Short mmCIF file of C-alpha atoms in Angstrom, two decimals:
data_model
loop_
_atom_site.label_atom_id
_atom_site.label_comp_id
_atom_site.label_asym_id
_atom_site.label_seq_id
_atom_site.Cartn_x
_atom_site.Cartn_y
_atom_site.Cartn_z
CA UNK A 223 -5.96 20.20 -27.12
CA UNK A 224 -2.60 22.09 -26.80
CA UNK A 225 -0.85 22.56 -29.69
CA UNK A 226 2.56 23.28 -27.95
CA UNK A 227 5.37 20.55 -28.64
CA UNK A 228 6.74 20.18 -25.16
CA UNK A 229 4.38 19.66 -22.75
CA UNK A 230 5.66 19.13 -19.04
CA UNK A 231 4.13 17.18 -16.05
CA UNK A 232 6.00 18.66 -12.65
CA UNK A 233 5.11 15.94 -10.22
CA UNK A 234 5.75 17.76 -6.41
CA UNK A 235 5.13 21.02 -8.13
CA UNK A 236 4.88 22.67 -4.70
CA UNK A 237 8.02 21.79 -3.47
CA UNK A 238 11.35 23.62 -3.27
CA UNK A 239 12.51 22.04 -6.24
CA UNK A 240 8.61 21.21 -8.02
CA UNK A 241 8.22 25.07 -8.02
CA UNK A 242 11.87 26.03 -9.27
CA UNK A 243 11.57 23.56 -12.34
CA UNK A 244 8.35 25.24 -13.40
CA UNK A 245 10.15 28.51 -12.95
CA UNK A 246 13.21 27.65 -15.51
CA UNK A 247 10.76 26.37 -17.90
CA UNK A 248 9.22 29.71 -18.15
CA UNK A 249 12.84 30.69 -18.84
CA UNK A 250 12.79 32.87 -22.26
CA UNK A 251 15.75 31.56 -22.60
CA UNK A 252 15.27 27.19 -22.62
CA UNK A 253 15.54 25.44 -25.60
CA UNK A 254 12.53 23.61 -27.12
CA UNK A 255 10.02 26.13 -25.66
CA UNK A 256 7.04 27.11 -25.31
CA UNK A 257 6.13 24.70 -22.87
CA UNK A 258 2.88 23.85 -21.87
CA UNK A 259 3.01 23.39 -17.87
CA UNK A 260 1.33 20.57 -15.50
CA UNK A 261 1.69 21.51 -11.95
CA UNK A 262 0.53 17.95 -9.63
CA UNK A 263 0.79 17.78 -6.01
CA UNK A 264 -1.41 15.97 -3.92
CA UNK A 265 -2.79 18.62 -2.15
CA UNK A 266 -4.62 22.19 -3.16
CA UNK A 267 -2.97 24.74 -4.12
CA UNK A 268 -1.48 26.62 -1.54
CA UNK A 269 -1.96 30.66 -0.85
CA UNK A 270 2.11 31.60 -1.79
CA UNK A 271 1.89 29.66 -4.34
CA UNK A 272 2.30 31.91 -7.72
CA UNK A 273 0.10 31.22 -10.85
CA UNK A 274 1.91 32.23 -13.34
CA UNK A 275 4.17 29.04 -12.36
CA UNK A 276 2.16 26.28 -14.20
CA UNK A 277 -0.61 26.62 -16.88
CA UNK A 278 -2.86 23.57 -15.17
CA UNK A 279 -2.50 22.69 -11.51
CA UNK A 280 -3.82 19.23 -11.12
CA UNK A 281 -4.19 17.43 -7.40
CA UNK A 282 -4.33 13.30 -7.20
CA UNK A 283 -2.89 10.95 -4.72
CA UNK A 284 0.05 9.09 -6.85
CA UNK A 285 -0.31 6.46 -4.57
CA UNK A 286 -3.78 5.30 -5.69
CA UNK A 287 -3.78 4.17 -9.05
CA UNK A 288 -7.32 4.85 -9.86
CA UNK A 289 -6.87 8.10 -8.87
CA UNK A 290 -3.81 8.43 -11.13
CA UNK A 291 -5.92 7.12 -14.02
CA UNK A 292 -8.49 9.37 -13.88
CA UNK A 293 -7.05 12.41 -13.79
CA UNK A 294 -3.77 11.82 -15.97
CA UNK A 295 -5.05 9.17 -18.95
CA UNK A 296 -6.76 12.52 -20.67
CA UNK A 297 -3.54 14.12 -20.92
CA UNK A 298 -1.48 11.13 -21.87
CA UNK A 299 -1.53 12.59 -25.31
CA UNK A 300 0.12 15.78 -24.48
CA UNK A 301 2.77 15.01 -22.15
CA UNK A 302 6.18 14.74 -23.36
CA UNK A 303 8.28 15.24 -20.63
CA UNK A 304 8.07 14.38 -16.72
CA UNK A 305 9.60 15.87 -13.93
CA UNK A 306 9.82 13.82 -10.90
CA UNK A 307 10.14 16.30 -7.74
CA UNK A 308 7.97 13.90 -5.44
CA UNK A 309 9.34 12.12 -2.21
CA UNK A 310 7.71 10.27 0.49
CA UNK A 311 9.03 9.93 3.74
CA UNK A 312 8.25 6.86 5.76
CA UNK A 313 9.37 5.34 9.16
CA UNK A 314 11.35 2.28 7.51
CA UNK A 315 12.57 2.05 4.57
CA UNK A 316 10.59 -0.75 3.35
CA UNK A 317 7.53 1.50 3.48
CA UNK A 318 10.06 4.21 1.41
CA UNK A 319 10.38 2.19 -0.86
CA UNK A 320 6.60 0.69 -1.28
CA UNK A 321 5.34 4.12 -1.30
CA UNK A 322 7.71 5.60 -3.85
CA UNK A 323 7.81 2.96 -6.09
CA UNK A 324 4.09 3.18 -6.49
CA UNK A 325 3.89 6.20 -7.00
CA UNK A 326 6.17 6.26 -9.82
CA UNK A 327 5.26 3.23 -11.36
CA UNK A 328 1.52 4.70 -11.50
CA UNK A 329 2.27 7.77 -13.13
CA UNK A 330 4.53 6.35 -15.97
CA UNK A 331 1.88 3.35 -16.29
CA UNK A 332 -0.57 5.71 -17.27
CA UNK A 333 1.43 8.21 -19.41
CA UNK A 334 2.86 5.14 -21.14
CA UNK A 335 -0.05 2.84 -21.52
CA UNK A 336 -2.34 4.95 -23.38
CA UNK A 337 -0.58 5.88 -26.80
CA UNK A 338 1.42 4.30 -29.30
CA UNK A 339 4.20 5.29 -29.70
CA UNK A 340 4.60 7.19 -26.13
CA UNK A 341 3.84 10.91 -26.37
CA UNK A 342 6.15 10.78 -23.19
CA UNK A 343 9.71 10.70 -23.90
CA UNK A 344 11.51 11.56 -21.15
CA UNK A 345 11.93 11.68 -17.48
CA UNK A 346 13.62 13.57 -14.60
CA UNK A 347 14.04 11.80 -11.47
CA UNK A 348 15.46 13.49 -8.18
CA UNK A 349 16.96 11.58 -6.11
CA UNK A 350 19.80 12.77 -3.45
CA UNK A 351 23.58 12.86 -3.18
CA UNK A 352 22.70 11.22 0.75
CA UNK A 353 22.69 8.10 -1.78
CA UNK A 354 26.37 7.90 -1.36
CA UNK A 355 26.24 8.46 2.91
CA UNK A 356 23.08 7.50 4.78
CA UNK A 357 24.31 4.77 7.02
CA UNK A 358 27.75 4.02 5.59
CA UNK A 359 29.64 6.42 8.52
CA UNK A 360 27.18 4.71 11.29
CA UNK A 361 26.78 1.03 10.18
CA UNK A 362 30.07 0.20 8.25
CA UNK A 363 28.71 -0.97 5.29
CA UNK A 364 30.87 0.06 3.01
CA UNK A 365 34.46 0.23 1.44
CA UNK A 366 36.03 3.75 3.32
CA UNK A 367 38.20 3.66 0.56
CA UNK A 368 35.30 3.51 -2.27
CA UNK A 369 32.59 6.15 -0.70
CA UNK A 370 35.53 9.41 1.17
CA UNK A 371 34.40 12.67 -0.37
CA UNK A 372 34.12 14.31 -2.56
CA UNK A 373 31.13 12.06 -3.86
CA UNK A 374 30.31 11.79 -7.59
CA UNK A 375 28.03 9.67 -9.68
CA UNK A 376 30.46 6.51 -10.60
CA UNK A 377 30.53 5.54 -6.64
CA UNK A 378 28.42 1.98 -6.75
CA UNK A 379 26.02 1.47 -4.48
CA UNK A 380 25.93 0.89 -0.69
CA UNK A 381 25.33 -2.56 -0.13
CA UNK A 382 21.35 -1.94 1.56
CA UNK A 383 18.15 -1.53 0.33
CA UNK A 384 17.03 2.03 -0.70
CA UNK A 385 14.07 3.55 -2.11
CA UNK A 386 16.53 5.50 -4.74
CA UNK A 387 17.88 2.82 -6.11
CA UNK A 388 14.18 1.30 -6.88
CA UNK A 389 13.63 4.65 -8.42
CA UNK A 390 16.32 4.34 -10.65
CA UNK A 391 16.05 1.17 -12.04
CA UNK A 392 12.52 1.48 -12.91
CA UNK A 393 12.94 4.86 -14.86
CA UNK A 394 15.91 2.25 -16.59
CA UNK A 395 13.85 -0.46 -17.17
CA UNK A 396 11.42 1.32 -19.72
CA UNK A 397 14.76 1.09 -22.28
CA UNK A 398 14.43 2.87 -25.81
CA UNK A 399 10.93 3.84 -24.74
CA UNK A 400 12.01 6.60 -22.54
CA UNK A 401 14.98 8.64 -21.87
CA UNK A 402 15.75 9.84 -18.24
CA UNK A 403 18.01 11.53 -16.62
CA UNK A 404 18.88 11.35 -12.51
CA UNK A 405 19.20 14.84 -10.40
CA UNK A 406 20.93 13.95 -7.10
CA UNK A 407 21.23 17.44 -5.13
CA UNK A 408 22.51 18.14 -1.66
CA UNK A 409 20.98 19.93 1.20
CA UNK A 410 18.34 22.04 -1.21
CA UNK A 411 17.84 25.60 -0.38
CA UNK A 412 14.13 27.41 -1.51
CA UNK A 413 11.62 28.75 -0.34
CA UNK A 414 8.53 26.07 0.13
CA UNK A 415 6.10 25.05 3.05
CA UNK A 416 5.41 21.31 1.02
CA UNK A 417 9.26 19.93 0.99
CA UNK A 418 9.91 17.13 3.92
CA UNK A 419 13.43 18.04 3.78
CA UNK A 420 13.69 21.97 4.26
CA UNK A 421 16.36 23.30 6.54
CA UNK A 422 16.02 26.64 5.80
CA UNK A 423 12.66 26.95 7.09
CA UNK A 424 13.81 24.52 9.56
CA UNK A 425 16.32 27.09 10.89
CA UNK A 426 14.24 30.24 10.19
CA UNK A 427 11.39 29.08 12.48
CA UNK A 428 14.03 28.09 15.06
CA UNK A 429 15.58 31.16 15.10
CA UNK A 430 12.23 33.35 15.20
CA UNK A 431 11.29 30.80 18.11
CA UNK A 432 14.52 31.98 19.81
CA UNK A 433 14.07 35.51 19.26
CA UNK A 434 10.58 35.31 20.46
CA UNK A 435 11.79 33.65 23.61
CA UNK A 436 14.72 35.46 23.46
CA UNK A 437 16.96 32.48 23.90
CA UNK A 438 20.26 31.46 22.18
CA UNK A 439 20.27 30.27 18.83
CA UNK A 440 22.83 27.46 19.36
CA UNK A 441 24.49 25.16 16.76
CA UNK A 442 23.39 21.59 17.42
CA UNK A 443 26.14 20.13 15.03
CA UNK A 444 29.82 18.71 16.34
CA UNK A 445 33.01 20.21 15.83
CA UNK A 446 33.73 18.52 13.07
CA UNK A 447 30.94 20.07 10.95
CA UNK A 448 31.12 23.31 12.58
CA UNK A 449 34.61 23.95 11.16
CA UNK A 450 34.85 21.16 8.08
CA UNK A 451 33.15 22.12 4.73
CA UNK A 452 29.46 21.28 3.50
CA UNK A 453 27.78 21.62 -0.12
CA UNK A 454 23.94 22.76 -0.55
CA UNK A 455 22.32 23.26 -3.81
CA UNK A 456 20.34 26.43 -4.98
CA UNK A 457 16.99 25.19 -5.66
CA UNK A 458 17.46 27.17 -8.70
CA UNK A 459 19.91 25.84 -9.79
CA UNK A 460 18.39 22.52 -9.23
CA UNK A 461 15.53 23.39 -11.72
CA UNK A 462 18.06 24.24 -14.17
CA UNK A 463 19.93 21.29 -14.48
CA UNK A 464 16.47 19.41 -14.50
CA UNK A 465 15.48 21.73 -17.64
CA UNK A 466 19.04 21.42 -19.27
CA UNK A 467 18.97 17.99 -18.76
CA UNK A 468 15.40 17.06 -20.63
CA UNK A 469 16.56 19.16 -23.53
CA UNK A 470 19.77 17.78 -23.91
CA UNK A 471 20.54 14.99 -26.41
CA UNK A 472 24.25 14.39 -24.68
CA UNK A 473 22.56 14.44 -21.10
CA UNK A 474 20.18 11.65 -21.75
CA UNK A 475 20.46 8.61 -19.58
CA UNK A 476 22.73 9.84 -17.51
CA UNK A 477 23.41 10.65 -13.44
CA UNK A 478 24.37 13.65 -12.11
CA UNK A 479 25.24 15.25 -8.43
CA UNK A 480 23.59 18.84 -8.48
CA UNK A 481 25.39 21.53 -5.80
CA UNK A 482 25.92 24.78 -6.50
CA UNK A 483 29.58 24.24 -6.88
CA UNK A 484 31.07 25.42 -3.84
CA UNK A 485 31.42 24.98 -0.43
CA UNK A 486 30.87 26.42 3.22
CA UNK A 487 31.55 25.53 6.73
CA UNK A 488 28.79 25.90 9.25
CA UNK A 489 30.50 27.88 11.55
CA UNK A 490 30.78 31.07 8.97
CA UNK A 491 27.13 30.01 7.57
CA UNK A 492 25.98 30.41 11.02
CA UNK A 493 27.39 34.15 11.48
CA UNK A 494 25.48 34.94 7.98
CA UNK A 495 22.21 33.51 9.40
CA UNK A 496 22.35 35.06 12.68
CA UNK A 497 22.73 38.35 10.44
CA UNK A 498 19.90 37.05 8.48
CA UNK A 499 17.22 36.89 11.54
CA UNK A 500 18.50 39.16 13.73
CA UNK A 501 19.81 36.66 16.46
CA UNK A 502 22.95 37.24 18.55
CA UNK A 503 25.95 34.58 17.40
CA UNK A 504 26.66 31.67 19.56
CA UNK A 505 29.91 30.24 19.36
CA UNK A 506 29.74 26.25 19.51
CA UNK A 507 30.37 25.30 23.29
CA UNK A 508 33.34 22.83 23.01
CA UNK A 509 33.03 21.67 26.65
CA UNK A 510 29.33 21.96 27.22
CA UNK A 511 28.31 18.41 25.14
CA UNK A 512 26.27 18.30 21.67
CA UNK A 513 22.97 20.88 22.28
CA UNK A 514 19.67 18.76 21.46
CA UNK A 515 18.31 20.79 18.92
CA UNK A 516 15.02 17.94 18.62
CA UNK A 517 14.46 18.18 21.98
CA UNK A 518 14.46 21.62 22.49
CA UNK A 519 12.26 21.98 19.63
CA UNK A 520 9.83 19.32 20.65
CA UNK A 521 7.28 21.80 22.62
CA UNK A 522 7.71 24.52 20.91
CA UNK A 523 4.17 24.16 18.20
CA UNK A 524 2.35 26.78 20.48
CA UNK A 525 5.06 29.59 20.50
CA UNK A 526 5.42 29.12 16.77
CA UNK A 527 1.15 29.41 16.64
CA UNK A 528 1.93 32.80 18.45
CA UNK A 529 4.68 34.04 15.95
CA UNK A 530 2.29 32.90 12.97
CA UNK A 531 -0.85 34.98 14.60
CA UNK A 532 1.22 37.85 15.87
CA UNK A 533 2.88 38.67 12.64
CA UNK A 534 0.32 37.63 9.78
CA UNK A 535 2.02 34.89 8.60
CA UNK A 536 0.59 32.03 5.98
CA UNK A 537 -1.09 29.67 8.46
CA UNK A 538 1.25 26.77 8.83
CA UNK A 539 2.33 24.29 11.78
CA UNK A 540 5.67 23.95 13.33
CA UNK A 541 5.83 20.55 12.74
CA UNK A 542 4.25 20.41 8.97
CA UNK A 543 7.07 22.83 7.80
CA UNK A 544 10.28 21.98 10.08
CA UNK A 545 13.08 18.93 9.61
CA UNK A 546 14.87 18.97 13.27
CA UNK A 547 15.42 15.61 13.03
CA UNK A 548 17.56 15.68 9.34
CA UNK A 549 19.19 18.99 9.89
CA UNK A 550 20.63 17.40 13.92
CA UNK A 551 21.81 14.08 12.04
CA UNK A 552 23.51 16.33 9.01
CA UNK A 553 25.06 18.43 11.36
CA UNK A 554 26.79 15.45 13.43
CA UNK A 555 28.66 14.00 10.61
CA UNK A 556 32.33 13.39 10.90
CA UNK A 557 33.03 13.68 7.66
CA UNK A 558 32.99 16.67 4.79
CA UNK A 559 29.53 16.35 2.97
CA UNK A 560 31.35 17.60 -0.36
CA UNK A 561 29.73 16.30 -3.79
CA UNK A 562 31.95 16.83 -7.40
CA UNK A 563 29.95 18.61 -10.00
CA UNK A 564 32.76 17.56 -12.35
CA UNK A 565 30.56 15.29 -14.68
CA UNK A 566 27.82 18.03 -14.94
CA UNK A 567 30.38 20.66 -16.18
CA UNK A 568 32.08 18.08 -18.52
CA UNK A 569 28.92 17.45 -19.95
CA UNK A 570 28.04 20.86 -20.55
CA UNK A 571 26.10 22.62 -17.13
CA UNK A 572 27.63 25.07 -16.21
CA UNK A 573 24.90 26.59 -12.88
CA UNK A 574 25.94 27.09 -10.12
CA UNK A 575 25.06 30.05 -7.26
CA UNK A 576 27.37 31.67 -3.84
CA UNK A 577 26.11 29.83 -1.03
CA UNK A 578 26.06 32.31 1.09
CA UNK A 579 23.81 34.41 -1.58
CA UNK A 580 21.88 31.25 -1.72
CA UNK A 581 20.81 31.91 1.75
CA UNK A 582 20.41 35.47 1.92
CA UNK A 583 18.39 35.42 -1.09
CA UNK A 584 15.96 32.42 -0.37
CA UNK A 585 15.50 34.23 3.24
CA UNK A 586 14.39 37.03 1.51
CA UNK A 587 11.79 34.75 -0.81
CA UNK A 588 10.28 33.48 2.40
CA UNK A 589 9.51 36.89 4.08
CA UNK A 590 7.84 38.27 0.31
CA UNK A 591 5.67 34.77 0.57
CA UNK A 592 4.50 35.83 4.52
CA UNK A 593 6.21 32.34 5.61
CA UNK A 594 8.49 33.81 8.12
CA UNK A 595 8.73 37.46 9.41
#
């Protein structure tokens, strides 16, 4: 039995954001520690994946409850704190929704149903600042005047179901039993071959697919986001506010947008990556029509195979580790996707990162892990 107070469960350890929370709890400098680290994904552990990260890497399927019982009822009485880094990403959102709530539900039925009092007393839930967009721009949903940006955490919701919102209310719904706190972070920036959502990777394996076919490496956005401003968050940063938040008395049951504070257009974040991978910079063809980034991409599995086998890269598949799809849409918005990190400063977080560093530096990450060359 561990005799360590704080004991966390990192559910989605092997994402961007899973593996940067277990990296700020190893932090000599976070309060309430030692902690005593659960790492669960639903998959083995992967190669680049570094062990010093977590003390116990478990593997179940959150979805099946059985499965959830069995291999987290033993450590119900060790758990204290849960970090919620998991997403699934369906074709509707009904099936969002059925599939995240489950798996939710299952793990905090478990924790919660085996000791009295709870050993588990709080939870961190990521969510997204896209909470506040999504379809409002493209279905007219909702009141202009209520959601412009800059977005921050007072904004009620849009008026359609959505598998956050579930989230949210059932992390609510356990009352004085459990404390919780709500991460919602922008476009997140690490270094990870598990996230759904990673444009980084996205971009680096389009760019090393252009290099390798020595082809342009052309923005697939609009005007509008090519010269208007864009957030991101540091996934870094991202496990710091997670950490900050779960040891925080004054942070407890509350929301908060995570970004790292600033803001960048596209078209100058494009010059960087070009830099970055070594690709000659395209400027956005006005005249020429939005470039189809999706369908460009949609053949290109065996020249990525190539890059992998040429270079001795971790063995991964184009379409396991890229988002064309979410990085086109983000990049075709005709608004700025700008998100206030007032409330998390007046509350007392002060992270934040350069965007541009951001970039550089999580490039860098991905080359040490073998992801990209």
């Amino acid at each position: 039995m561990a005799t360590t107070q704080n004991c966390a469960l990192i559910v989605g350890v092997t994402g961007m954001a899973g593996l940067s929370i277990a990296q700020a709890l190893r932090s000599p400098t976070v309060q309430r520690g030692p902690w005593l680290i659960y790492g669960a994904a639903r998959r083995p552990k992967p190669t680049w994946f570094p062990s010093s990260a977590v003390d116990h890497y478990i593997t179940f399927d959150a979805v099946n409850f059985d499965e959830t019982h069995t291999t987290l009822s033993p450590l119900s009485s060790q758990i204290t704190h849960v970090f919620w880094a998991a997403i699934h990403v369906g074709r509707t959102e009904d099936d969002n929704i059925k599939v995240n709530s489950a798996m939710l539900s299952n793990v905090l039925k478990v924790l919660t149903g085996h000791t009295q009092p709870n050993k588990v007393r709080h939870v961190t839930l990521q969510t997204g600042t896209s909470q506040y967009i999504d379809l409002v721009y493209f279905m007219g949903f909702a009141d202009s005047a209520q959601h412009k940006p800059p977005f921050h955490e007072d904004m009620g919701r849009l008026p359609y179901p959505h598998f956050y919102h579930v989230l949210e209310d059932m992390v609510k719904s356990y009352g004085s039993d459990l404390t919780y706190s709500i991460h919602r972070p922008s476009i997140i920036i690490g270094a990870s071959t598990r996230s759904v959502y990673n444009f980084l990777l996205t971009l680096a394996v389009y760019a090393e697919i252009c290099k390798y076919q020595n082809a342009p490496f052309k923005y697939p956005g609009n005007k509008y986001t090519w010269e208007h401003f864009c957030d991101m968050t540091d996934a870094r940063v991202l496990g710091e506010q997670h950490v900050w938040s779960a040891t925080n008395e004054k942070a407890k049951n509350q929301v908060f947008n995570c970004t790292n504070g600033d803001v960048f257009s596209w078209r100058k974040m494009w010059g960087v990556l070009c830099e970055e991978f070594g690709v000659e910079f395209v400027p956005l063809d006005e005249g020429g029509g939005l470039f189809d980034l999706v369908e460009s991409m949609k053949d290109k599995g065996e020249v990525w195979d190539k890059i992998v086998e040429e270079k001795g890269l971790v063995k991964t598949k184009m379409e396991e580790i890229t988002c064309f799809v979410a990085f086109q849409y983000v990049t075709r918005f005709n608004f700025q996707m700008v998100n206030s990190m007032n409330k998390s400063k007046e509350f007392g977080f002060f992270g934040y990162a350069d965007s541009f560093k951001t970039v550089r530096f999580w490039i860098g990450k991905l080359r040490d892990m073998k992801i990209i060359p």
